[in-house]
Tab-separated table of C-alpha atoms and ligand atoms in Angstrom:
chain	number	residue	atom	x	y	z
A	1	MET	CA	121.331	135.436	106.192
A	2	ALA	CA	121.206	133.672	102.888
A	3	GLN	CA	117.508	133.698	102.182
A	4	ASN	CA	115.851	137.106	102.317
A	5	SER	CA	112.822	136.870	100.056
A	6	TRP	CA	110.645	134.215	101.631
A	7	ASN	CA	107.152	133.456	100.395
A	8	THR	CA	105.617	133.798	103.851
A	9	ALA	CA	102.145	132.552	102.853
A	10	LEU	CA	103.642	129.292	101.561
A	11	TYR	CA	105.962	129.132	104.558
A	12	GLU	CA	103.058	129.392	107.020
A	13	GLU	CA	100.788	127.093	105.035
A	14	GLN	CA	103.164	124.245	104.125
A	15	HIS	CA	106.041	124.468	106.582
A	16	ALA	CA	104.391	125.089	109.941
A	17	PHE	CA	106.511	122.242	111.371
A	18	VAL	CA	109.397	124.734	111.586
A	19	TRP	CA	107.860	126.464	114.586
A	20	GLN	CA	105.688	123.572	115.774
A	21	TYR	CA	108.803	121.513	116.585
A	22	GLY	CA	110.357	124.656	118.080
A	23	GLU	CA	107.649	124.815	120.749
A	24	SER	CA	109.418	122.159	122.803
A	25	LEU	CA	112.563	124.318	122.695
A	26	LEU	CA	110.659	126.760	124.895
A	27	GLU	CA	110.929	124.153	127.650
A	28	LEU	CA	114.686	124.772	127.620
A	29	LEU	CA	114.225	128.556	127.581
A	30	VAL	CA	111.705	128.678	130.468
A	31	PRO	CA	110.786	132.343	129.880
A	32	LYS	CA	109.643	134.258	132.948
A	33	ALA	CA	107.468	137.328	133.385
A	34	GLY	CA	109.494	140.503	133.232
A	35	GLU	CA	112.523	138.970	131.491
A	36	ARG	CA	113.991	140.688	128.455
A	37	ILE	CA	114.264	138.145	125.640
A	38	LEU	CA	115.257	138.339	121.975
A	39	ASP	CA	113.901	135.858	119.410
A	40	LEU	CA	116.743	135.725	116.879
A	41	GLY	CA	115.420	134.792	113.430
A	42	CYS	CA	111.780	134.977	114.491
A	43	GLY	CA	110.277	134.261	111.053
A	44	THR	CA	106.558	134.986	111.089
A	45	GLY	CA	106.559	135.283	114.892
A	46	GLN	CA	104.747	132.182	116.192
A	47	LEU	CA	107.359	131.337	118.837
A	48	THR	CA	107.859	135.009	119.709
A	49	GLY	CA	104.122	135.038	120.436
A	50	LYS	CA	104.490	132.002	122.732
A	51	ILE	CA	107.369	133.655	124.610
A	52	ALA	CA	105.254	136.791	125.073
A	53	GLU	CA	102.525	134.666	126.729
A	54	SER	CA	104.930	134.107	129.639
A	55	GLY	CA	104.884	137.819	130.423
A	56	ALA	CA	108.465	138.313	129.214
A	57	PHE	CA	109.302	141.451	127.201
A	58	VAL	CA	110.192	139.877	123.892
A	59	GLN	CA	111.442	141.350	120.652
A	60	GLY	CA	111.780	139.420	117.375
A	61	ILE	CA	114.354	140.101	114.683
A	62	ASP	CA	114.774	138.510	111.268
A	63	SER	CA	116.799	139.432	108.203
A	64	SER	CA	113.776	138.984	105.948
A	65	LEU	CA	111.509	141.995	105.472
A	66	SER	CA	108.677	139.749	104.275
A	67	MET	CA	108.900	137.601	107.440
A	68	ILE	CA	108.919	140.684	109.684
A	69	SER	CA	105.991	142.279	107.858
A	70	THR	CA	103.920	139.107	108.389
A	71	ALA	CA	105.042	138.793	112.035
A	72	LYS	CA	103.818	142.353	112.696
A	73	VAL	CA	100.421	141.500	111.227
A	74	ASN	CA	100.240	138.224	113.194
A	75	TYR	CA	101.274	139.776	116.537
A	76	PRO	CA	100.682	143.560	116.447
A	77	HIS	CA	101.445	143.905	120.191
A	78	ILE	CA	105.031	142.560	119.790
A	79	ASN	CA	108.079	144.544	118.734
A	80	PHE	CA	109.609	143.120	115.527
A	81	ALA	CA	112.487	144.511	113.466
A	82	VAL	CA	114.578	143.589	110.445
A	83	ALA	CA	118.154	142.825	111.524
A	84	ASP	CA	121.007	140.544	110.540
A	85	ALA	CA	122.014	137.805	113.010
A	86	ARG	CA	125.670	138.586	112.252
A	87	ASP	CA	125.376	142.268	113.012
A	88	PHE	CA	122.782	143.333	115.552
A	89	GLN	CA	122.795	145.305	118.807
A	90	VAL	CA	120.235	145.715	121.565
A	91	GLU	CA	119.477	148.803	123.626
A	92	GLN	CA	119.578	147.098	127.039
A	93	PRO	CA	121.261	143.838	128.102
A	94	LEU	CA	119.051	140.775	127.759
A	95	ASP	CA	118.202	137.856	130.035
A	96	ALA	CA	118.045	135.449	127.110
A	97	VAL	CA	118.497	135.053	123.384
A	98	PHE	CA	116.335	132.347	121.799
A	99	SER	CA	116.785	131.027	118.260
A	100	ASN	CA	114.911	128.290	116.410
A	101	ALA	CA	115.771	126.916	112.957
A	102	VAL	CA	117.849	129.871	111.819
A	103	LEU	CA	121.515	129.439	112.693
A	104	HIS	CA	121.980	126.839	109.937
A	105	TRP	CA	121.622	129.768	107.493
A	106	ILE	CA	124.524	131.647	109.105
A	107	LYS	CA	127.815	130.671	107.537
A	108	GLN	CA	129.726	133.079	109.806
A	109	PRO	CA	128.754	131.558	113.161
A	110	ASP	CA	131.402	133.527	115.074
A	111	ALA	CA	129.826	136.823	114.039
A	112	ALA	CA	126.398	135.708	115.289
A	113	ILE	CA	127.778	134.321	118.559
A	114	ASP	CA	129.693	137.556	119.112
A	115	CYS	CA	126.477	139.599	118.753
A	116	VAL	CA	124.602	137.216	121.082
A	117	GLU	CA	127.335	137.457	123.705
A	118	LYS	CA	127.362	141.271	123.569
A	119	ALA	CA	123.552	141.384	123.805
A	120	LEU	CA	123.352	139.224	126.953
A	121	SER	CA	123.849	140.364	130.514
A	122	PRO	CA	126.222	138.268	132.679
A	123	GLY	CA	124.374	135.034	133.484
A	124	GLY	CA	122.116	135.545	130.434
A	125	ARG	CA	121.300	132.410	128.474
A	126	PHE	CA	121.490	131.482	124.813
A	127	VAL	CA	119.009	128.761	123.843
A	128	ALA	CA	119.146	127.569	120.249
A	129	GLU	CA	118.084	124.790	117.903
A	130	PHE	CA	119.222	124.377	114.309
A	131	GLY	CA	120.417	121.810	111.792
A	132	GLY	CA	123.430	119.825	112.980
A	133	LYS	CA	126.096	117.701	111.330
A	134	GLY	CA	124.459	115.307	108.843
A	135	ASN	CA	121.222	117.320	108.647
A	136	VAL	CA	119.235	116.605	105.466
A	137	GLY	CA	122.172	114.390	104.508
A	138	ALA	CA	120.339	112.309	101.896
A	139	ILE	CA	118.686	115.367	100.326
A	140	ALA	CA	121.933	117.369	100.184
A	141	ARG	CA	124.015	114.474	98.805
A	142	THR	CA	121.436	113.755	96.118
A	143	LEU	CA	121.142	117.401	95.095
A	144	LEU	CA	124.917	117.713	94.864
A	145	SER	CA	125.310	114.570	92.780
A	146	VAL	CA	122.561	115.525	90.316
A	147	LEU	CA	124.085	119.004	89.964
A	148	SER	CA	127.538	117.495	89.351
A	149	GLU	CA	126.092	115.118	86.749
A	150	ILE	CA	124.611	117.983	84.733
A	151	GLY	CA	128.075	119.523	84.679
A	152	LEU	CA	127.628	122.227	87.261
A	153	GLY	CA	131.172	122.679	88.586
A	154	GLU	CA	131.603	123.145	92.367
A	155	PRO	CA	127.907	122.887	93.373
A	156	GLN	CA	129.117	122.758	96.988
A	157	SER	CA	130.012	126.451	96.644
A	158	LEU	CA	126.264	127.149	96.309
A	159	ASN	CA	125.510	125.384	99.583
A	160	PRO	CA	123.836	127.976	101.843
A	161	TRP	CA	123.767	125.772	104.971
A	162	TYR	CA	125.966	125.479	108.062
A	163	PHE	CA	125.469	122.192	109.934
A	164	PRO	CA	128.177	121.927	112.603
A	165	SER	CA	128.877	119.082	115.012
A	166	VAL	CA	128.072	119.588	118.679
A	167	GLY	CA	131.805	119.706	119.420
A	168	GLU	CA	132.455	122.392	116.830
A	169	TYR	CA	129.605	124.646	117.933
A	170	ALA	CA	130.228	124.151	121.650
A	171	GLY	CA	133.884	125.065	121.010
A	172	LEU	CA	132.862	128.306	119.275
A	173	LEU	CA	130.595	129.195	122.187
A	174	GLU	CA	133.360	128.471	124.705
A	175	ASN	CA	135.788	130.626	122.725
A	176	HIS	CA	133.326	133.470	123.276
A	177	GLY	CA	133.311	132.854	127.026
A	178	PHE	CA	130.044	130.909	127.277
A	179	ASP	CA	129.523	127.959	129.609
A	180	VAL	CA	127.818	125.304	127.483
A	181	VAL	CA	125.454	123.644	129.954
A	182	TYR	CA	123.512	121.508	127.456
A	183	ALA	CA	124.312	120.329	123.934
A	184	VAL	CA	122.777	117.481	121.989
A	185	LEU	CA	122.550	116.210	118.399
A	186	PHE	CA	119.546	114.076	117.458
A	187	ASP	CA	117.669	112.755	114.425
A	188	ARG	CA	114.246	114.187	113.730
A	189	PRO	CA	112.693	112.644	110.610
A	190	THR	CA	110.184	115.341	109.672
A	191	PRO	CA	106.946	114.690	107.751
A	192	LEU	CA	106.453	117.220	104.949
A	193	ALA	CA	103.067	118.689	104.109
A	194	GLY	CA	101.660	118.520	100.582
A	195	GLY	CA	101.399	114.754	100.036
A	196	SER	CA	103.188	113.666	96.872
A	197	ALA	CA	104.363	117.266	96.236
A	198	GLY	CA	106.041	117.511	99.646
A	199	MET	CA	109.656	117.051	98.543
A	200	VAL	CA	109.372	119.363	95.535
A	201	ASN	CA	107.800	122.026	97.782
A	202	TRP	CA	110.582	121.588	100.346
A	203	ILE	CA	113.333	121.905	97.739
A	204	GLU	CA	111.708	125.014	96.259
A	205	MET	CA	111.343	126.631	99.694
A	206	PHE	CA	114.628	125.690	101.374
A	207	ALA	CA	117.146	124.574	98.746
A	208	GLY	CA	116.553	127.156	96.024
A	209	GLU	CA	120.084	128.532	96.266
A	210	PHE	CA	121.556	125.287	94.926
A	211	LEU	CA	119.481	125.884	91.796
A	212	SER	CA	120.124	129.576	91.310
A	213	GLY	CA	121.230	130.463	87.808
A	214	LEU	CA	119.651	127.366	86.211
A	215	SER	CA	117.106	127.791	83.426
A	216	PRO	CA	113.518	126.808	84.384
A	217	GLU	CA	113.842	123.595	82.307
A	218	VAL	CA	117.109	122.479	83.893
A	219	ARG	CA	115.859	123.450	87.331
A	220	SER	CA	112.767	121.326	86.922
A	221	HIS	CA	114.861	118.408	85.562
A	222	VAL	CA	117.147	118.576	88.626
A	223	ILE	CA	114.251	118.691	91.079
A	224	LYS	CA	112.528	115.721	89.387
A	225	GLN	CA	115.751	113.686	89.436
A	226	VAL	CA	116.348	114.441	93.097
A	227	GLU	CA	112.767	113.547	93.942
A	228	GLU	CA	113.005	110.233	92.061
A	229	ARG	CA	116.269	109.220	93.711
A	230	LEU	CA	115.009	110.033	97.211
A	231	ARG	CA	111.704	108.228	96.792
A	232	SER	CA	112.759	104.830	98.150
A	233	ALA	CA	114.269	106.337	101.297
A	234	LEU	CA	111.962	109.255	102.129
A	235	TYR	CA	108.524	108.558	100.592
A	236	ARG	CA	105.989	106.293	102.287
A	237	ASP	CA	102.234	105.894	101.890
A	238	GLY	CA	101.753	109.093	99.903
A	239	ASN	CA	103.861	111.317	102.140
A	240	TRP	CA	107.427	112.618	102.133
A	241	SER	CA	109.684	113.154	105.083
A	242	ALA	CA	112.973	115.044	105.403
A	243	ASP	CA	115.980	113.564	107.203
A	244	TYR	CA	116.378	116.389	109.697
A	245	ARG	CA	119.020	116.216	112.396
A	246	ARG	CA	119.061	118.928	115.036
A	247	ILE	CA	121.462	120.502	117.475
A	248	ARG	CA	120.113	121.980	120.680
A	249	VAL	CA	122.351	124.097	122.890
A	250	VAL	CA	121.943	126.051	126.081
A	251	ALA	CA	124.883	128.289	126.940
A	252	VAL	CA	125.296	130.787	129.744
A	253	ASN	CA	127.166	134.062	129.330
A	254	LYS	CA	129.848	134.445	132.004
D	301	LIG	C1	116.386	122.729	108.833
D	301	LIG	O1	115.515	123.312	109.481
D	301	LIG	O2	117.046	121.810	109.292
D	301	LIG	C2	116.665	123.158	107.476
D	301	LIG	C3	115.964	124.167	106.931
D	301	LIG	C4	116.258	124.561	105.676
D	301	LIG	C5	117.241	123.958	104.967
D	301	LIG	C6	117.931	122.934	105.514
D	301	LIG	C7	117.635	122.530	106.768
């Protein structure tokens, strides 16, 4: 996964919406007592904790050591481990793999889907939500144009995100033998915490890779420019929102 050194305190304090919106994804998972479930990209473990409340045996994995360390402190009774979504194995076949707000960081989706398929028992389900085609479109376009204007060649090559269409992702799942039983793309304008600092905080937390290699002065110039240009579209009454657009899929392993 692209981002391995998260500031988990800031993540939990300012970006709790990541798992708060994910709670409704649990309604598609419907975890049951005794099921074996993997939370793929569990972050600091909040949704893993919710799954455990159902009585399922749940394990959380994440590529970030800092996320896993915090998850273990938050939920000491749950099994968490550092692992890469593109290269993980499980000891026993699973009833379900659940993933919220992570697969948009995986630019090799086939590798992740392959691991999920191998981890599931026949009939096992894959329930996922992540950024879909057009996600954070205004933010990404603005970042790319400011970076081009300052003469950064090929800023698109720094783009760490994968936002597929429903058709593209469903096709990948079908190529791996899944039955896609539910797939939807929808807009979710998402209020950002932090009042007037909300967009700067979001860019620092989630879009840092676009800015890697820039001096602190240039970095701060870019962020200010992006913030200014987005203001008319995404700032209202002292608060910022992000133009999120999500994919949700449920796929069954044959
Ligand atoms: C998202 O959750 O949609 C997202 C997160 C980080 C960067 C871009 C999008």
